[in-house]
Short mmCIF file of C-alpha atoms in Angstrom, two decimals:
data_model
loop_
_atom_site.label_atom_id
_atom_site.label_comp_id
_atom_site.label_asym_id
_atom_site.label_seq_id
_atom_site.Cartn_x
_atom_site.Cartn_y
_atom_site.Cartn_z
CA UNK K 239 0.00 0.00 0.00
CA UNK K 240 1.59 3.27 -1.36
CA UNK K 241 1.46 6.17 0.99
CA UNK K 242 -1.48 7.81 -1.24
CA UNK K 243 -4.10 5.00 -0.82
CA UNK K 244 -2.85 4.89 3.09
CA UNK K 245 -4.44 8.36 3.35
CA UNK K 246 -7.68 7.98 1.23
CA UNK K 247 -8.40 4.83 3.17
CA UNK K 248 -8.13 6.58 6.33
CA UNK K 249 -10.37 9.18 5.00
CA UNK K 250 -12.87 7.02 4.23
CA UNK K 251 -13.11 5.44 6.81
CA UNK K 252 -14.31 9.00 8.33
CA UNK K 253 -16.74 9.95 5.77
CA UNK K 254 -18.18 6.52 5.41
CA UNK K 255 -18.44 5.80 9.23
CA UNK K 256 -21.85 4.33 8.63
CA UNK K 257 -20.81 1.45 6.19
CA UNK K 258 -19.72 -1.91 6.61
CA UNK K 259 -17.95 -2.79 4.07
CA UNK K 260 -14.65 -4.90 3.38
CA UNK K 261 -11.41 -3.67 3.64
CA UNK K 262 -8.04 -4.98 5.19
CA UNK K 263 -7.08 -4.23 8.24
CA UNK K 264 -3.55 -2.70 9.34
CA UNK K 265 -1.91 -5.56 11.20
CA UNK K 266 1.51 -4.48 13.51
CA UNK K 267 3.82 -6.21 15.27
CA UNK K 268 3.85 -7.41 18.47
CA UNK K 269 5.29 -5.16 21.05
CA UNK K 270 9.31 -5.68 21.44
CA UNK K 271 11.60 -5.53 24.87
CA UNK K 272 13.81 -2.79 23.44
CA UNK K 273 15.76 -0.64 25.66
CA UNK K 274 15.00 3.40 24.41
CA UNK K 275 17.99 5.62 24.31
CA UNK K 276 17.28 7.15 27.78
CA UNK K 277 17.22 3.81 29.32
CA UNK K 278 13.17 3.41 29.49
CA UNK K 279 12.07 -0.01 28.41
CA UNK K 280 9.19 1.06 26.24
CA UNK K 281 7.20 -2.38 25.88
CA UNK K 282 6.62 -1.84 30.00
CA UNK K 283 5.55 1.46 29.80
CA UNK K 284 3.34 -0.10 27.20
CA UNK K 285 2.34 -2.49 29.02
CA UNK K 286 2.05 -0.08 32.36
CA UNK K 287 -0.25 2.15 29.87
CA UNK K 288 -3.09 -0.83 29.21
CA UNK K 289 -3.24 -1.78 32.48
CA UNK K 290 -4.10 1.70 33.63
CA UNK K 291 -6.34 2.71 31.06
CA UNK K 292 -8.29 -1.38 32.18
CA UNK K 293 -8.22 -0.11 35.41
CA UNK K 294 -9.97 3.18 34.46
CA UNK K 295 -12.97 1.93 33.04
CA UNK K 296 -13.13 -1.28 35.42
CA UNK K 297 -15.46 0.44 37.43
CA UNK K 298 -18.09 1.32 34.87
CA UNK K 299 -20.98 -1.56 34.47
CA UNK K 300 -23.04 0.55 32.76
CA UNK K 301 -22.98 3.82 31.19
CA UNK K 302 -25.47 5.93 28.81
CA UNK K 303 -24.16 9.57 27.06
CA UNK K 304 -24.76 11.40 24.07
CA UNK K 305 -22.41 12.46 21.57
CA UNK K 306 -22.65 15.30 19.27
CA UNK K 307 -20.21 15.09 15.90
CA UNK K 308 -19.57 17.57 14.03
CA UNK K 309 -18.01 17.05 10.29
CA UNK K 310 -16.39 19.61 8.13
CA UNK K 311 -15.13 18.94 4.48
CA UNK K 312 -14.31 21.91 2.89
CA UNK K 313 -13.80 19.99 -0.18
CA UNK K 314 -17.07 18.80 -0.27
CA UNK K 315 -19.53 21.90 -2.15
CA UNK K 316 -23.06 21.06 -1.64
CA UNK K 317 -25.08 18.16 0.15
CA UNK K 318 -25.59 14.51 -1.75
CA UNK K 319 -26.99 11.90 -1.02
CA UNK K 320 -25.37 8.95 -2.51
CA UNK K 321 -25.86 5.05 -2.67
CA UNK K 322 -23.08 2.52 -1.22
CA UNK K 323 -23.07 -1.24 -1.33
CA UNK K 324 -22.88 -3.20 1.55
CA UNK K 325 -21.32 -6.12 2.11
CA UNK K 326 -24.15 -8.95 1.51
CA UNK K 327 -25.74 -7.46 -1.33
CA UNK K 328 -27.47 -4.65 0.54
CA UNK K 329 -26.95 -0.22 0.05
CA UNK K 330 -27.28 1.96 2.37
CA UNK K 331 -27.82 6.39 2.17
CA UNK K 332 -24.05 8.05 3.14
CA UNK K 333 -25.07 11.97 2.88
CA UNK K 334 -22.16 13.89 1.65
CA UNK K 335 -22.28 17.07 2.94
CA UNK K 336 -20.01 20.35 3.71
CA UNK K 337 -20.87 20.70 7.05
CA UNK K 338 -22.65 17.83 8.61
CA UNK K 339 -24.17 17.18 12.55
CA UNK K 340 -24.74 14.10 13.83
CA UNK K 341 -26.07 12.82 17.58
CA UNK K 342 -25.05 9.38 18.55
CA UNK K 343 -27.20 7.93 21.37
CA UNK K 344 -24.57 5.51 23.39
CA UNK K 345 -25.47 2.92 25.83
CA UNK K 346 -22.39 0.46 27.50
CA UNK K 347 -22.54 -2.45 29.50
CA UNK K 348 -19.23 -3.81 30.31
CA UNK K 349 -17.71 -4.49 27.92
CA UNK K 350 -20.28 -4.85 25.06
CA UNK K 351 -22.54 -1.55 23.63
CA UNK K 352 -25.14 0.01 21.30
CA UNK K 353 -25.19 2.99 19.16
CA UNK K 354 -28.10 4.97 18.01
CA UNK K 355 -27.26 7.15 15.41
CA UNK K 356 -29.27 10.77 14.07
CA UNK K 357 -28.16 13.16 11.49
CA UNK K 358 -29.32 17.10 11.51
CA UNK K 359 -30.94 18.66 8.72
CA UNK K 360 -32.18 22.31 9.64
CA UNK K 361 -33.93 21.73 13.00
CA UNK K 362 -34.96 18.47 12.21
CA UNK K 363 -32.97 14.97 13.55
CA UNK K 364 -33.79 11.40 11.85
CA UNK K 365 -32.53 8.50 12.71
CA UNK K 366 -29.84 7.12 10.50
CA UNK K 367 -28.44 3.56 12.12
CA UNK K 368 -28.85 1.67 15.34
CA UNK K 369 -25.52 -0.57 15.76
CA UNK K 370 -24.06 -3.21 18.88
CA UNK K 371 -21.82 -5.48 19.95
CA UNK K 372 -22.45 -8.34 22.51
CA UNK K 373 -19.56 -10.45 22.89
CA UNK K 374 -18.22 -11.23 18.91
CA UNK K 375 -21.15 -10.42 17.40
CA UNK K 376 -21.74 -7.00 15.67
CA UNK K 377 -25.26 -6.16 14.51
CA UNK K 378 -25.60 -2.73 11.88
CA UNK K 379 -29.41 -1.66 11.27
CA UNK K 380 -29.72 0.87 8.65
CA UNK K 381 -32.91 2.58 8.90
CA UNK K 382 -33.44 4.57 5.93
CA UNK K 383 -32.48 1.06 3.70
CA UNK K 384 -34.47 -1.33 5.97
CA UNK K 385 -31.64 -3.18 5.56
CA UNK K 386 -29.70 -4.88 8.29
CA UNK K 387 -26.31 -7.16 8.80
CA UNK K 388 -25.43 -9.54 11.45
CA UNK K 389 -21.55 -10.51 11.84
CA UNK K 390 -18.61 -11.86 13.45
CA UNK K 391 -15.73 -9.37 13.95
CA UNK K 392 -13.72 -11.13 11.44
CA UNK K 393 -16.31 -9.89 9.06
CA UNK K 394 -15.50 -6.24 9.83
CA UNK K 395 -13.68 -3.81 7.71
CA UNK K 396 -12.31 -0.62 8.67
CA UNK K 397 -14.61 1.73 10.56
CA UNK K 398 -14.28 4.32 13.11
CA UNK K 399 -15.20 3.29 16.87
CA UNK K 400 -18.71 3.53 18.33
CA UNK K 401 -17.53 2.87 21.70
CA UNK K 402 -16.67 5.88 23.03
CA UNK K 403 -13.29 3.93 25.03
CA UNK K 404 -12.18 3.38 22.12
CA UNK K 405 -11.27 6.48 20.57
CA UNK K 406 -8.07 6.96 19.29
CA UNK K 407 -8.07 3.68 17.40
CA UNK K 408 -8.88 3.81 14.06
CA UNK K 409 -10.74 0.72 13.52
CA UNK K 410 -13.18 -0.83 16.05
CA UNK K 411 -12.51 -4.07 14.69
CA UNK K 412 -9.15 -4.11 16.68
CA UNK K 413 -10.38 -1.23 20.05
CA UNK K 414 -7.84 1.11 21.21
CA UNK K 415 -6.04 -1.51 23.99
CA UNK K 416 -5.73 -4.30 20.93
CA UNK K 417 -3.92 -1.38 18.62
CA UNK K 418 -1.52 -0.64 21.77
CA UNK K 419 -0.72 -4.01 22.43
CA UNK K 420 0.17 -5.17 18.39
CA UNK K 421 2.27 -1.94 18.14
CA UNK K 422 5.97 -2.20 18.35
CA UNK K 423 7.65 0.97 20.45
CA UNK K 424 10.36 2.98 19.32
CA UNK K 425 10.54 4.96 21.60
CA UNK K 426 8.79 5.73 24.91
CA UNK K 427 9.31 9.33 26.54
CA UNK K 428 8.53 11.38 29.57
CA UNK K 429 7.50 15.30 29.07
CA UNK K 430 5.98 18.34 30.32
CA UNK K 431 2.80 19.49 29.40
CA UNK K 432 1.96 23.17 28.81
CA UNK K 433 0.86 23.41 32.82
CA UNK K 434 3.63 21.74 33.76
CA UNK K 435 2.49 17.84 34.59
CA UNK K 436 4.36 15.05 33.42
CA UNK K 437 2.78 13.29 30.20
CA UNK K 438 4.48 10.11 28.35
CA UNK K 439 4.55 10.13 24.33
CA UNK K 440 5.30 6.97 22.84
CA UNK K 441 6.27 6.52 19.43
CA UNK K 442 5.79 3.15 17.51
CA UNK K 443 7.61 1.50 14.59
CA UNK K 444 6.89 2.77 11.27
CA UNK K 445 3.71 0.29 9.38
CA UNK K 446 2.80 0.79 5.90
CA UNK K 447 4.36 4.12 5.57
CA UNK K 448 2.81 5.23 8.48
CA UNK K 449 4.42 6.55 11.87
CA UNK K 450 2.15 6.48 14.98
CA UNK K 451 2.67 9.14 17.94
CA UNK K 452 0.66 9.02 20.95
CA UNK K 453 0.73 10.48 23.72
CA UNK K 454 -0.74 9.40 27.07
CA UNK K 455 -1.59 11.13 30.53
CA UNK K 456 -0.96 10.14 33.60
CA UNK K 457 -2.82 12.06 35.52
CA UNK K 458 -6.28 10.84 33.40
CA UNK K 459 -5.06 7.05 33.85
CA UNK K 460 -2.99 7.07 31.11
CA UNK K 461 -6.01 7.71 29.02
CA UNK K 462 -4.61 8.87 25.37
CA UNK K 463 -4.66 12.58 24.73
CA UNK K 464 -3.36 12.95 21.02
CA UNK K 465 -2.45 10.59 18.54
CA UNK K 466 -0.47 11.93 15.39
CA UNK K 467 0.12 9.45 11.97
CA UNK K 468 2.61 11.14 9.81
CA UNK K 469 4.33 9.08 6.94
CA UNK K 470 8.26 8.09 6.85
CA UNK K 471 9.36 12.11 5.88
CA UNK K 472 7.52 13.78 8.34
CA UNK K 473 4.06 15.03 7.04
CA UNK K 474 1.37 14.56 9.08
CA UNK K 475 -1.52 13.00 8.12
CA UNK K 476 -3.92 12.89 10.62
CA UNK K 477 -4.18 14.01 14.33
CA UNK K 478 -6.71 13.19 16.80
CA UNK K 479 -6.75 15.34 20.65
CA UNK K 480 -8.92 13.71 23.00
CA UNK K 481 -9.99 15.60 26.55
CA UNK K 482 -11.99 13.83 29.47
CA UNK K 483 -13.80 14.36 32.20
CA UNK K 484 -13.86 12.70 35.76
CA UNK K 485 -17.26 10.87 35.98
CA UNK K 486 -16.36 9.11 39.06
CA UNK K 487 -13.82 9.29 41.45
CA UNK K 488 -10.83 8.45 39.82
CA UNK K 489 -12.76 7.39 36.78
CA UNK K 490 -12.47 9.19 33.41
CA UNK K 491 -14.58 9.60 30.20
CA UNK K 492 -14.46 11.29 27.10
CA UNK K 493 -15.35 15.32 27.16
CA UNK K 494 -14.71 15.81 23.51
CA UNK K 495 -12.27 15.33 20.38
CA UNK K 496 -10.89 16.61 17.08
CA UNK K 497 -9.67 14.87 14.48
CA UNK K 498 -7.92 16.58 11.81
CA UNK K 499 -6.99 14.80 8.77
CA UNK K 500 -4.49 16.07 5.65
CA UNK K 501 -3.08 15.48 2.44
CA UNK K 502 0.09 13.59 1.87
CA UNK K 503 2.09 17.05 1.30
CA UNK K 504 0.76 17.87 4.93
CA UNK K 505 2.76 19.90 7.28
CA UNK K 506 5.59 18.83 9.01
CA UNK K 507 4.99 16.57 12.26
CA UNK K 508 5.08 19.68 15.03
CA UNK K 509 4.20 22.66 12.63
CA UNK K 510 1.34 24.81 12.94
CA UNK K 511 -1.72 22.50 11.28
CA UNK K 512 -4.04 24.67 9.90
CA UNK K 513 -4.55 22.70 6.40
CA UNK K 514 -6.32 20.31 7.10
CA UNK K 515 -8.80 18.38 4.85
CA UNK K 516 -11.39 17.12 7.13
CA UNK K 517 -12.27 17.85 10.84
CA UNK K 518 -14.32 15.66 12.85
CA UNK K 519 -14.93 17.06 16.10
CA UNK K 520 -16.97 15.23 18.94
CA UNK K 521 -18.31 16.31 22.53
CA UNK K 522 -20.73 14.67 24.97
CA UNK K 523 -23.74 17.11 25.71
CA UNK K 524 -25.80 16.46 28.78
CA UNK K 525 -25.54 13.79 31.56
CA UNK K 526 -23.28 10.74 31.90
CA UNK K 527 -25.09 8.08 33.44
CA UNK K 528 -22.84 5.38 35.23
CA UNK K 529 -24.05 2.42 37.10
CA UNK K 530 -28.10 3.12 36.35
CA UNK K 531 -30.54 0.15 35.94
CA UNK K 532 -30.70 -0.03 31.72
CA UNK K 533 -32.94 -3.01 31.37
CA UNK K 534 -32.45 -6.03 30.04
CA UNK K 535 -33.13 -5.04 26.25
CA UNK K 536 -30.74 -2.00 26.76
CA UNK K 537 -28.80 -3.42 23.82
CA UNK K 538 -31.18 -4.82 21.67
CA UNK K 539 -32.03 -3.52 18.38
CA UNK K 540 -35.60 -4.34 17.12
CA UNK K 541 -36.53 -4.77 12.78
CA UNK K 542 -39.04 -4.15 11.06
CA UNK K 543 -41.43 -6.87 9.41
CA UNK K 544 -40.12 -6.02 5.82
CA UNK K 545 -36.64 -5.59 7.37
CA UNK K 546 -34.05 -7.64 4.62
CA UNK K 547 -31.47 -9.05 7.10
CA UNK K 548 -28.23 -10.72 5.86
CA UNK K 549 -27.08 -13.05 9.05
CA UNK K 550 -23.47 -13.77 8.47
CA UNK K 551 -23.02 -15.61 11.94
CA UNK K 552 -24.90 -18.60 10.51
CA UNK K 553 -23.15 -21.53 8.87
#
């Protein structure tokens, strides 16, 4: 994969968050027991850095927010609507649009979840997708097609994460923790942030042209606060800068993001980023609600009579 189709496919995977289609999947190496050049051992700090972030969400049996998104694509010049086939012979509506808003309607419980997806128009929401996971199955409802898919997570191609905890990684077929884990470290650095408390930024071995840069906070569990992909000369590519907010004590949870993506003659890893091609920017408005009574049916998505349902989880 050349360094041009690297980018497009991680811009699709942005503007076609709604799809499930096939696609490969990025697989790294497993994480090494090199020594860094200050003497850190960065698979440990690795390592140190999932166990924290486990421990941070522990806690949480059950959890319900809402998520705002807002997309800007400046190369985008007026609102489409535009077919895409689905894997198992079904299509589903992807609006192209400048400026888009969407509200995604999130419901955990431990470790499994369900997404209810609206997009904006004027003053006016309608419902777009309902989507969950229970264990290794992954269910994707698309309303407007009456069209749904049932599937193993071997079935998945690339897609951006539903699951709030897993933001950062760029495919919820593999979660955040799974991506840390494959990656091999380069490097693995203590530094100051602007107010002056310690932050670690690890850098991982170069995949498919690609150079991942994370950085991690300590004083949030470890949660991940940026994550940078620039290719082997230094552009960046993408950037994602997540904040949180204590929900518990000790606990954290997303506040908000922004995700910035750029062409392959992007700036310079560390430059001022102001060319950017996309930005996806999230935020949770209203209440979190951890540890409340859901119901049993909290992730169960209900079809329609005339619903067309491809079941890929049967032999």
């Amino acid at each position: 994969m050349d360094a041009s189709a690297t980018v497009k496919s991680l811009l699709a995977l942005m503007l076609l968050t709604a799809l499930v289609n096939g696609g490969e999947v990025l697989q790294a190496a497993d994480v090494s027991e090199q020594k860094d050049s200050d003497g850190t051992n960065g698979a440990e700090t690795l390592a140190m850095i999932v166990e924290s972030i486990e421990r941070n969400y522990a806690p949480i049996e059950t959890l319900q927010a809402s998520i705002e998104q807002l997309s800007i694509t400046p190369a985008v010049e007026k609102r489409e609507v535009k077919q895409a086939k689905l894997a198992g012979g079904g299509r589903a509506e992807v609006t192209v649009t400048p400026v888009s808003i969407q509200r995604s309607d999130v419901v955990l419980v431990n470790d499994d979840w369900r997404s209810t997806l609206y997009d904006r128009v004027g003053d006016n929401w309608s419902l777009v997708q309902e989507a969950n996971r229970v264990g290794d199955v992954w269910t994707f409802f698309y309303y407007q097609s009456d069209f749904a898919q049932i599937k193993f997570t071997h079935h998945l191609g690339g897609m951006m994460p539903h699951d709030p905890r897993d933001f950062g990684s760029q495919d919820m077929k593999v979660g955040l923790l799974n991506h840390l884990q494959q990656m091999k470290v380069v490097v693995a650095r203590e530094l100051e942030s602007p107010t002056g408390s310690p932050l670690i930024t690890v850098t991982f071995a170069r995949q498919h042209d690609l150079v991942e840069q994370w950085t991690f906070d300590p004083a949030m569990n470890h949660l991940p606060t940026k994550r940078q992909n620039s290719l082997a000369n230094g552009n960046l590519i993408s950037e994602i800068e997540i904040d949180y907010q204590e929900i518990m004590p000790g606990v954290w949870f997303l506040r908000d993001s922004s995700t910035r993506f750029f062409n392959t003659e992007g700036p310079i890893l560390g430059a001022d980023a102001r060319e950017w091609t996309q930005l996806i920017s999230r935020r949770v408005i209203g209440e979190v609600l951890v540890n409340k009574d859901v119901g049993e049916d909290a992730l169960t998505i209900e079809f329609g009579a005339s619903t067309r349902i491809v079941d890929q989880t049967r032999p």
